[in-house]
PDB file of C-alpha atoms in Angstrom:
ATOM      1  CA  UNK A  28      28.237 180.887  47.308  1.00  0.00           C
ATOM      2  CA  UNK A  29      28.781 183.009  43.869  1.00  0.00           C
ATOM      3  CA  UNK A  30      32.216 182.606  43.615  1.00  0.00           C
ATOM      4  CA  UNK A  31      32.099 179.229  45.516  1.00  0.00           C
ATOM      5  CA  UNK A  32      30.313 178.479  41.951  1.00  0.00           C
ATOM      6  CA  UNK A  33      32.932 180.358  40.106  1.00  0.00           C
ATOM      7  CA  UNK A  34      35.255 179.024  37.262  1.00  0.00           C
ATOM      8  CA  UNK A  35      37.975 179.989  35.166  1.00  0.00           C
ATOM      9  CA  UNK A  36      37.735 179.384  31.241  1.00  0.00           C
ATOM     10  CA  UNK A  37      41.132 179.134  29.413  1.00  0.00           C
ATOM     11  CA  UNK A  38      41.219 180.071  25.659  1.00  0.00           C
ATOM     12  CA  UNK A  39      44.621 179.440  23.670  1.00  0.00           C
ATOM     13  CA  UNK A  40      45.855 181.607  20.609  1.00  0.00           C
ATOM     14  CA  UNK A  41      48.019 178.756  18.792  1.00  0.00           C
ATOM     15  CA  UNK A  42      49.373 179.523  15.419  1.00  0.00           C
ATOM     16  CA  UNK A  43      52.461 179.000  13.138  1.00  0.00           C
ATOM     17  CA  UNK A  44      55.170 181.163  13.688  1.00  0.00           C
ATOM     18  CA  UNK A  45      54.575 184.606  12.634  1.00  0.00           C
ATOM     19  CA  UNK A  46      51.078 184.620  11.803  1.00  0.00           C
ATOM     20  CA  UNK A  47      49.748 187.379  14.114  1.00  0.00           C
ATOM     21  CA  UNK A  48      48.808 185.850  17.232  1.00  0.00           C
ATOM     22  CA  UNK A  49      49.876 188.819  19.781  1.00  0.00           C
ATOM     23  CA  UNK A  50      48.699 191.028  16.757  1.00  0.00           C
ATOM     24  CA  UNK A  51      45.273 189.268  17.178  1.00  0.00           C
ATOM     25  CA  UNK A  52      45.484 189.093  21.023  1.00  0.00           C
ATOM     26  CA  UNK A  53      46.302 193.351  21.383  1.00  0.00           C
ATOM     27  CA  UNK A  54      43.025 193.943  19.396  1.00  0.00           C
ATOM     28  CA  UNK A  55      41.163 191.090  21.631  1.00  0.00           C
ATOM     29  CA  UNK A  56      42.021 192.683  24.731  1.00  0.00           C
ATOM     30  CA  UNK A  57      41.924 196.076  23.082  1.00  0.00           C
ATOM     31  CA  UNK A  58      45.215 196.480  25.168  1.00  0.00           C
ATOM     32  CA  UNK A  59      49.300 196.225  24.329  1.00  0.00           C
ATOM     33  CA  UNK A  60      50.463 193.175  25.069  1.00  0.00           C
ATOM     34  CA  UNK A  61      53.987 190.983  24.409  1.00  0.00           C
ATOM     35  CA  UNK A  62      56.004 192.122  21.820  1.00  0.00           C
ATOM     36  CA  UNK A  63      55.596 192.349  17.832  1.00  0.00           C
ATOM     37  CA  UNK A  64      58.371 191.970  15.538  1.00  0.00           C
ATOM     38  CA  UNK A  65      58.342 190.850  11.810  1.00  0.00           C
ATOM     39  CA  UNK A  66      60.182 187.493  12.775  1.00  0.00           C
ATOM     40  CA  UNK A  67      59.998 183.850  14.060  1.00  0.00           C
ATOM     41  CA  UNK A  68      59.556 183.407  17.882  1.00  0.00           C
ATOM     42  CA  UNK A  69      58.745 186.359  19.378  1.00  0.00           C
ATOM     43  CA  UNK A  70      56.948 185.010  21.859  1.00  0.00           C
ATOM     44  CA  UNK A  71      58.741 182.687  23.558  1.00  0.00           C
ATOM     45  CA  UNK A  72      56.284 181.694  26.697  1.00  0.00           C
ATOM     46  CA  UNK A  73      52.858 181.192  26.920  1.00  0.00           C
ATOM     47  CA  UNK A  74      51.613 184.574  28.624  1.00  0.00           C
ATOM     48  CA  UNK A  75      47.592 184.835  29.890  1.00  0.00           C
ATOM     49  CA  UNK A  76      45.713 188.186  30.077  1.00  0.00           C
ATOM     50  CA  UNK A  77      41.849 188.504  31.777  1.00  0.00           C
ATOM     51  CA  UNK A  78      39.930 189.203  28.748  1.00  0.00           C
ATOM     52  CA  UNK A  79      36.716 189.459  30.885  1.00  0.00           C
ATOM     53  CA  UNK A  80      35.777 188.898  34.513  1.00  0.00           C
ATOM     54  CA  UNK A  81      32.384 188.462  36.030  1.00  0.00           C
ATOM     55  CA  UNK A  82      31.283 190.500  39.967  1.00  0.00           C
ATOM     56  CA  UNK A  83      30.868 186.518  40.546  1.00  0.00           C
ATOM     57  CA  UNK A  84      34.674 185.999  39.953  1.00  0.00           C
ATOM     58  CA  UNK A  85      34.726 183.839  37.041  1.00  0.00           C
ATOM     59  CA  UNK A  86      37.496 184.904  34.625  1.00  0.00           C
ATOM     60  CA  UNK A  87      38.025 184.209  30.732  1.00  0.00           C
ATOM     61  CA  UNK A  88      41.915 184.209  30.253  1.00  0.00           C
ATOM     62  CA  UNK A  89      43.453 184.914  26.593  1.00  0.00           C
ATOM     63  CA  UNK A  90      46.685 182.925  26.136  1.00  0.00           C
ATOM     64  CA  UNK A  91      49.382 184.079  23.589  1.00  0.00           C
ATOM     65  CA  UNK A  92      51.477 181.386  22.990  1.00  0.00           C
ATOM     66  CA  UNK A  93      54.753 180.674  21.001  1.00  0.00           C
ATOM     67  CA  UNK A  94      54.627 179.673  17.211  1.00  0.00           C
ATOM     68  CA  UNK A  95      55.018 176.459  15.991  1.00  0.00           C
ATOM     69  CA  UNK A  96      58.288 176.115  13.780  1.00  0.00           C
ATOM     70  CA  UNK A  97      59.413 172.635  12.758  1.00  0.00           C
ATOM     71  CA  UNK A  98      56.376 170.824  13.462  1.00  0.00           C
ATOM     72  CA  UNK A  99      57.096 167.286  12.103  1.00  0.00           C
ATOM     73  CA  UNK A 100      60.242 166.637  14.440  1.00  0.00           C
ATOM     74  CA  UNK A 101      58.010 168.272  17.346  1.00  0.00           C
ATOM     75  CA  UNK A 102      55.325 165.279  16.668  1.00  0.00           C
ATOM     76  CA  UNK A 103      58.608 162.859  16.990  1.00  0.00           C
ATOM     77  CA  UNK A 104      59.785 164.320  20.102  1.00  0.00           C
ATOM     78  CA  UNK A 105      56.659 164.797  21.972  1.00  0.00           C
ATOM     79  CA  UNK A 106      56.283 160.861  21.520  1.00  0.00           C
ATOM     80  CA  UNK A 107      59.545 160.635  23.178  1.00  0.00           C
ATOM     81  CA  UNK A 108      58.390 163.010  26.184  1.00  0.00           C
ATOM     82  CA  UNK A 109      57.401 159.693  27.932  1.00  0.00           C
ATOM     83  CA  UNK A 110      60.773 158.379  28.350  1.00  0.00           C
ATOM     84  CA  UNK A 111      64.190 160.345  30.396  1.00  0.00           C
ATOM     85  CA  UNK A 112      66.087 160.505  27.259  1.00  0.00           C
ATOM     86  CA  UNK A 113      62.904 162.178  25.546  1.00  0.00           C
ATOM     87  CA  UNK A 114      62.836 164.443  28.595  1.00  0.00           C
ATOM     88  CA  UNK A 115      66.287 165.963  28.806  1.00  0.00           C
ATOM     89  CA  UNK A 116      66.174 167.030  25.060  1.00  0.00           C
ATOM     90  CA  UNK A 117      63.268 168.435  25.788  1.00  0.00           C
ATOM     91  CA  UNK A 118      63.661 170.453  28.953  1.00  0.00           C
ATOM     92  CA  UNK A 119      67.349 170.592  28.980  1.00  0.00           C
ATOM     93  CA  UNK A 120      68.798 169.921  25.750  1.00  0.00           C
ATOM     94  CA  UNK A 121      66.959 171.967  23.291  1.00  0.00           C
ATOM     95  CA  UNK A 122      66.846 174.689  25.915  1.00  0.00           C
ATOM     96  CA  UNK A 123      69.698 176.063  25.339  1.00  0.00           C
ATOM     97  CA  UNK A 124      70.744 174.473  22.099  1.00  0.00           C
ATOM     98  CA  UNK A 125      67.341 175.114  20.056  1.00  0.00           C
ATOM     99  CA  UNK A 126      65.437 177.772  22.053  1.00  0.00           C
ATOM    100  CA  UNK A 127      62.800 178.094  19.021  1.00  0.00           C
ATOM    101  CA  UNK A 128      62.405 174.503  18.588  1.00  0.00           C
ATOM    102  CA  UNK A 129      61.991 174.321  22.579  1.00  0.00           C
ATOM    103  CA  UNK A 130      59.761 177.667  22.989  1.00  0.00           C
ATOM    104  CA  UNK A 131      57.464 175.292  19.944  1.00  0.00           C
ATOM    105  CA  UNK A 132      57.144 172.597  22.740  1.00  0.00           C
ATOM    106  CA  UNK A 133      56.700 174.420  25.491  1.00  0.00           C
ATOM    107  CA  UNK A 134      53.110 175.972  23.389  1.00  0.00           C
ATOM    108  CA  UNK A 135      51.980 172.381  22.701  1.00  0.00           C
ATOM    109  CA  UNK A 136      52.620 171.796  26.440  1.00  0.00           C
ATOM    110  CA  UNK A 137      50.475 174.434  27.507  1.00  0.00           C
ATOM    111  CA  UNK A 138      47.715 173.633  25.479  1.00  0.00           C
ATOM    112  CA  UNK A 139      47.253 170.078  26.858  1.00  0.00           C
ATOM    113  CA  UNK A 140      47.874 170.798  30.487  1.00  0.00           C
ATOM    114  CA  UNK A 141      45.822 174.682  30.833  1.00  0.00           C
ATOM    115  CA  UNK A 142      43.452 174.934  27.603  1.00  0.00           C
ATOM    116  CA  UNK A 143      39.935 174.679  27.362  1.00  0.00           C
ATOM    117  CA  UNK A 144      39.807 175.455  23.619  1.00  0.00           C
ATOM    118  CA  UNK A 145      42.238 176.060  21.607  1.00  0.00           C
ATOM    119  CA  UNK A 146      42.168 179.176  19.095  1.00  0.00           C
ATOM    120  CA  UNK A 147      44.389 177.863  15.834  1.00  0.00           C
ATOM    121  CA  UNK A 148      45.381 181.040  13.858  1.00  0.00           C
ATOM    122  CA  UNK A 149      46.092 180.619  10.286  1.00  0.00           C
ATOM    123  CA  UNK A 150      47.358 182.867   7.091  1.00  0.00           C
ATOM    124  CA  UNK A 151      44.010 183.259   5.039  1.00  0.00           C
ATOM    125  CA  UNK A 152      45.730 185.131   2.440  1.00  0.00           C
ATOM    126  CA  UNK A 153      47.425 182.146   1.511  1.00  0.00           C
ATOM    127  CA  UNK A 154      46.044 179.403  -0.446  1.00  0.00           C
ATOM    128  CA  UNK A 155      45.123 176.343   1.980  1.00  0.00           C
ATOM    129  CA  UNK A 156      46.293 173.827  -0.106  1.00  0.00           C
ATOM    130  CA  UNK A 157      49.793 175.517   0.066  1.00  0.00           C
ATOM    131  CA  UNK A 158      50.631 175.645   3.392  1.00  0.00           C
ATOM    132  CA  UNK A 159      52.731 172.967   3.862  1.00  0.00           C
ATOM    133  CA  UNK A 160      53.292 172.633   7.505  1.00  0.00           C
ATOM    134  CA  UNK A 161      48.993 172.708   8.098  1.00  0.00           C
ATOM    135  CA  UNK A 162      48.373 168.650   8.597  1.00  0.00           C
ATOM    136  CA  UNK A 163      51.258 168.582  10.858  1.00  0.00           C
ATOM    137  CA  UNK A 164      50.113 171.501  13.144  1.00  0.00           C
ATOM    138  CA  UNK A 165      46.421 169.804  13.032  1.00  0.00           C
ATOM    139  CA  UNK A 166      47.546 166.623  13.706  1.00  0.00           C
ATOM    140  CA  UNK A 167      50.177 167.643  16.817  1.00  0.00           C
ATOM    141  CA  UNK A 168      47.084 169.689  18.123  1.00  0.00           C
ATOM    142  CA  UNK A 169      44.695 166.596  17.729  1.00  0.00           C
ATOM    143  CA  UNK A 170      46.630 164.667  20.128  1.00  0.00           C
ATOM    144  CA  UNK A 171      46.331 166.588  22.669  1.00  0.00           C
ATOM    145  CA  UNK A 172      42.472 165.989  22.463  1.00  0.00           C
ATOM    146  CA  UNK A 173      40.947 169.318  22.957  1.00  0.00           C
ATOM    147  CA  UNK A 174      38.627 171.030  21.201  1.00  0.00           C
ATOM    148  CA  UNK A 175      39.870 173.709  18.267  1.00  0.00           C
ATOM    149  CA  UNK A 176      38.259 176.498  16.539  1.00  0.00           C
ATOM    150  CA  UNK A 177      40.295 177.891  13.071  1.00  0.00           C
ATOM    151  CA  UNK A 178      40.284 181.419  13.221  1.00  0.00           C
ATOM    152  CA  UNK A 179      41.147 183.113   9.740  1.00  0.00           C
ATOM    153  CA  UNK A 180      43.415 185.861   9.840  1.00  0.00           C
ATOM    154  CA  UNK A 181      44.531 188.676   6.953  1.00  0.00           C
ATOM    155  CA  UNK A 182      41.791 188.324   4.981  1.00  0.00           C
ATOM    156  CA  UNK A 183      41.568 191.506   3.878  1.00  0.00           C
ATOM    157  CA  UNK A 184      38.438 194.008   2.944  1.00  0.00           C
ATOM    158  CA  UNK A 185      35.692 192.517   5.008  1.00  0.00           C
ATOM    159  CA  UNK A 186      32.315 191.719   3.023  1.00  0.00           C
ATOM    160  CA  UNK A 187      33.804 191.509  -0.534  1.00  0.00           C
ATOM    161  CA  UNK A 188      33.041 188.459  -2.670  1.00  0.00           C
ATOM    162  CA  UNK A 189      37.039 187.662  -1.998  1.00  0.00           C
ATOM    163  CA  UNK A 190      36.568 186.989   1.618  1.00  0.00           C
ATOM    164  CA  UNK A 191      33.479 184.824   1.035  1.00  0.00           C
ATOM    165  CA  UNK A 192      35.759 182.721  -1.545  1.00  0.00           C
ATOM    166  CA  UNK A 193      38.638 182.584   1.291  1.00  0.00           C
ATOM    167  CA  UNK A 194      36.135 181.277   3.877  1.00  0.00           C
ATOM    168  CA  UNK A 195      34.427 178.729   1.797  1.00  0.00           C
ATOM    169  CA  UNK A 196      38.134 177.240   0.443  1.00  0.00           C
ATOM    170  CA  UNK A 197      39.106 176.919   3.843  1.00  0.00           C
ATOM    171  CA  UNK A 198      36.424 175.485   5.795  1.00  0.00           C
ATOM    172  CA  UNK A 199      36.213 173.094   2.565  1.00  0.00           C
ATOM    173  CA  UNK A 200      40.038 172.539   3.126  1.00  0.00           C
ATOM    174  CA  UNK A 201      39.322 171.803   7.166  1.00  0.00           C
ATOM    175  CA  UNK A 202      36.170 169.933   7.128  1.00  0.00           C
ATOM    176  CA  UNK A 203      37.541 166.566   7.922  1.00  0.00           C
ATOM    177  CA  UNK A 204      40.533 167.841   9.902  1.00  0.00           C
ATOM    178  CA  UNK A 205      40.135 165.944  13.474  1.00  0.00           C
ATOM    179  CA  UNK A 206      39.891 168.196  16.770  1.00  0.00           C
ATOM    180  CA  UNK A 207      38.214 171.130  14.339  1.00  0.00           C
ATOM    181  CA  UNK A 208      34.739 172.215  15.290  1.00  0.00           C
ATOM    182  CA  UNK A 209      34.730 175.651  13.400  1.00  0.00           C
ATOM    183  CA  UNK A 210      35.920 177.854  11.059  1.00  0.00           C
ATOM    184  CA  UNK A 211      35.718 181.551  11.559  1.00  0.00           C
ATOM    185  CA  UNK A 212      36.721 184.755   9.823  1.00  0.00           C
ATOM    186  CA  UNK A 213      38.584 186.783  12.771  1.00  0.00           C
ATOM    187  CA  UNK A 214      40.966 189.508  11.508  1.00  0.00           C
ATOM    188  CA  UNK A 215      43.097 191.754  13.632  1.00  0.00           C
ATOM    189  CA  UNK A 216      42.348 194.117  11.597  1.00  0.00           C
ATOM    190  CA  UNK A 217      39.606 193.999   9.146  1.00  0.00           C
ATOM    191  CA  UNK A 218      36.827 193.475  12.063  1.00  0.00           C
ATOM    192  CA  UNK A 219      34.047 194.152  13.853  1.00  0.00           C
ATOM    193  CA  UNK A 220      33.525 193.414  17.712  1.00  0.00           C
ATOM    194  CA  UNK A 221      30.321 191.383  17.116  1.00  0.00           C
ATOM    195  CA  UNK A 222      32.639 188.514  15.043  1.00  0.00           C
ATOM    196  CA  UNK A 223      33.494 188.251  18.486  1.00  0.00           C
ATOM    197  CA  UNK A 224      29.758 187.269  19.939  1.00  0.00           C
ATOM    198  CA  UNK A 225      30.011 184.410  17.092  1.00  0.00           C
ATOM    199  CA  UNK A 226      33.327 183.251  18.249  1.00  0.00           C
ATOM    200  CA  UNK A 227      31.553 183.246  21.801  1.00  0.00           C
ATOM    201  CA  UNK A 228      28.684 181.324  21.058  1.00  0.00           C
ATOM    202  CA  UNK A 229      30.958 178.974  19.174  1.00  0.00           C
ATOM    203  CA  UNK A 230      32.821 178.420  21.987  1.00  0.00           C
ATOM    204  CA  UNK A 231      30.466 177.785  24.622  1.00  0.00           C
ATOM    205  CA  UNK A 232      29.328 174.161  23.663  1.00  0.00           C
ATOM    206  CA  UNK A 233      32.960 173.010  23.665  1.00  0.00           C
ATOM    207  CA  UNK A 234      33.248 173.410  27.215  1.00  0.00           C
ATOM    208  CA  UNK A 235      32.880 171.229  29.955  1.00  0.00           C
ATOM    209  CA  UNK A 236      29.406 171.710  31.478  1.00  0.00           C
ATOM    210  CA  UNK A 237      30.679 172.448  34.823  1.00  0.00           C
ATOM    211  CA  UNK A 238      32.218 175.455  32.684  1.00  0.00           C
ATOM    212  CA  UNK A 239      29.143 176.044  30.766  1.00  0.00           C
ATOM    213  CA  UNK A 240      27.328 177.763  33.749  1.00  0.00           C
ATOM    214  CA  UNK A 241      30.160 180.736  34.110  1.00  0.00           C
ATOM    215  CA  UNK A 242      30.793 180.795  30.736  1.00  0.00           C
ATOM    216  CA  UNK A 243      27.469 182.608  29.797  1.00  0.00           C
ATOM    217  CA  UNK A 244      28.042 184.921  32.901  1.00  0.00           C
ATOM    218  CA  UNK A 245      31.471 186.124  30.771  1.00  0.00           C
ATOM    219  CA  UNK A 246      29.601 186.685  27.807  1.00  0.00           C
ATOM    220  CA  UNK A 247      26.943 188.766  29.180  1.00  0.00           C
ATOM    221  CA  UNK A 248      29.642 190.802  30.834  1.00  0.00           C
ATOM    222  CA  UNK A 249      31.578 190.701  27.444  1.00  0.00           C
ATOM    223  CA  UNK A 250      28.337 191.953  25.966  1.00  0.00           C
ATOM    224  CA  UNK A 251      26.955 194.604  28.520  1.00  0.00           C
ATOM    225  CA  UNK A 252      31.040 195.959  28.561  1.00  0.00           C
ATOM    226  CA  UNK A 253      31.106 196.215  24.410  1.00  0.00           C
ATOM    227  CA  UNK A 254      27.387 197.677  24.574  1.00  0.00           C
ATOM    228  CA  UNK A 255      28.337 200.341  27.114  1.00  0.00           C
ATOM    229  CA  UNK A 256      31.710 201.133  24.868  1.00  0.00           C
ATOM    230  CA  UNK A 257      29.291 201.217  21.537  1.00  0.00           C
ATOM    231  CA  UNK A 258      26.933 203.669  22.817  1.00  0.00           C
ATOM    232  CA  UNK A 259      29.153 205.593  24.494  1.00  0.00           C
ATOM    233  CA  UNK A 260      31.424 206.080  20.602  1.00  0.00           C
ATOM    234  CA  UNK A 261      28.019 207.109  19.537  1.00  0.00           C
ATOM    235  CA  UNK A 262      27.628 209.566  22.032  1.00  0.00           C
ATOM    236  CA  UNK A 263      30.642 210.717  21.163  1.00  0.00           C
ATOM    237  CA  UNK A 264      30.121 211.219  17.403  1.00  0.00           C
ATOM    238  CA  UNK A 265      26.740 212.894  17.907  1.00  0.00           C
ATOM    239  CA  UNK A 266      29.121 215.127  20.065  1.00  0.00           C
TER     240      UNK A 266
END
């Protein structure tokens, strides 16, 4: 009857090109996954990982997805997608002719037919305001009518008066951006596994209710697994 009642939660990592997603995704799963080179479409396919599992079988999967490149002529084509012209440039055409532009579509396509929430990644140590390609990327996410959460990445030394400035510019940057429910500070780097609880309990209102149920089963496994590891490092030190 457990895992009669058990569900599968689906989390995207969507980003522009280059921004750190598998970067971001490695320390997630505290685990190497895909492959991380300092250039444009790495990742090519969405890939998922189990991030967390429950003895009930529910499962939270992690998806690392490919970057978003020219975003304005992937809002034009995905309004074609409806039509058989639309469709062969998409799945045949640009296949082979423009694999980035085509790995961009194939992201967006993931998100609206296996995402729960989506997980938009964005450069924090740029300015908001000059990011040129960050309406686009909102808007082609909006349509797809699920449920984001900004997650700000490179933002350097953690607690400084810097990062507070960062955060404040961009959630006043994002607060009428449609689809957005949050925006939180989530480095690869410059951490700390509890930013993770918040991203958690951030998440767990945008899910369906039939959802709702497993999804606090993950997060007290999430919780009791990063507890164990904490004391554990302790035990360790004292050592």
């Amino acid at each position: 009857l457990a895992r009669m009642n058990a569900a599968t939660v689906s989390l995207s990592l969507v980003s522009h090109t280059n921004v750190g997603k598998t970067t971001l995704a490695r320390t997630l799963l505290a685990r190497d996954i895909g492959e991380i080179r300092d250039e444009a479409h790495v990742t090519e396919t969405a890939e998922s990982q189990v991030l967390i599992e429950t003895a009930q079988g529910d499962r939270l999967l992690l998806w690392d997805t490919p970057g978003f490149g020219d975003t304005l002529r992937l809002a034009k084509r995905m309004a074609q997608a409806g039509n058989p012209i639309g469709w062969f440039l998409t799945e045949v055409w640009d296949r082979w002719r423009d694999r980035a532009f085509w790995s961009s579509q194939r992201a967006l396509k993931h998100v609206w037919e296996q995402c729960d929430v989506v997980l938009y990644l964005v450069d924090a140590s740029q300015a908001p305001q000059d990011i040129g390609y960050l309406d686009a990327e909102l808007a082609v996410l909006s349509h797809t009518g699920k449920p984001a959460v900004v997650l700000l990445n490179q933002l350097g030394a953690p607690g400084s008066t810097g990062e507070a400035a960062l955060e404040a510019r961009w959630r006043e940057r994002l607060k009428q951006a449609k689809g957005v429910h949050a925006v939180l500070p989530l480095d690869a780097f410059s951490r700390c596994w509890v930013q993770e609880g918040v991203l958690w309990d951030t998440v767990a209102p945008l899910l369906a209710p039939p959802q709702q149920d497993a999804f606090g089963r993950l997060q007290g496994a999430w919780r009791e697994k990063k507890v164990q590891l904490w004391r554990e490092s302790m035990a360790e030190l004292s050592r």
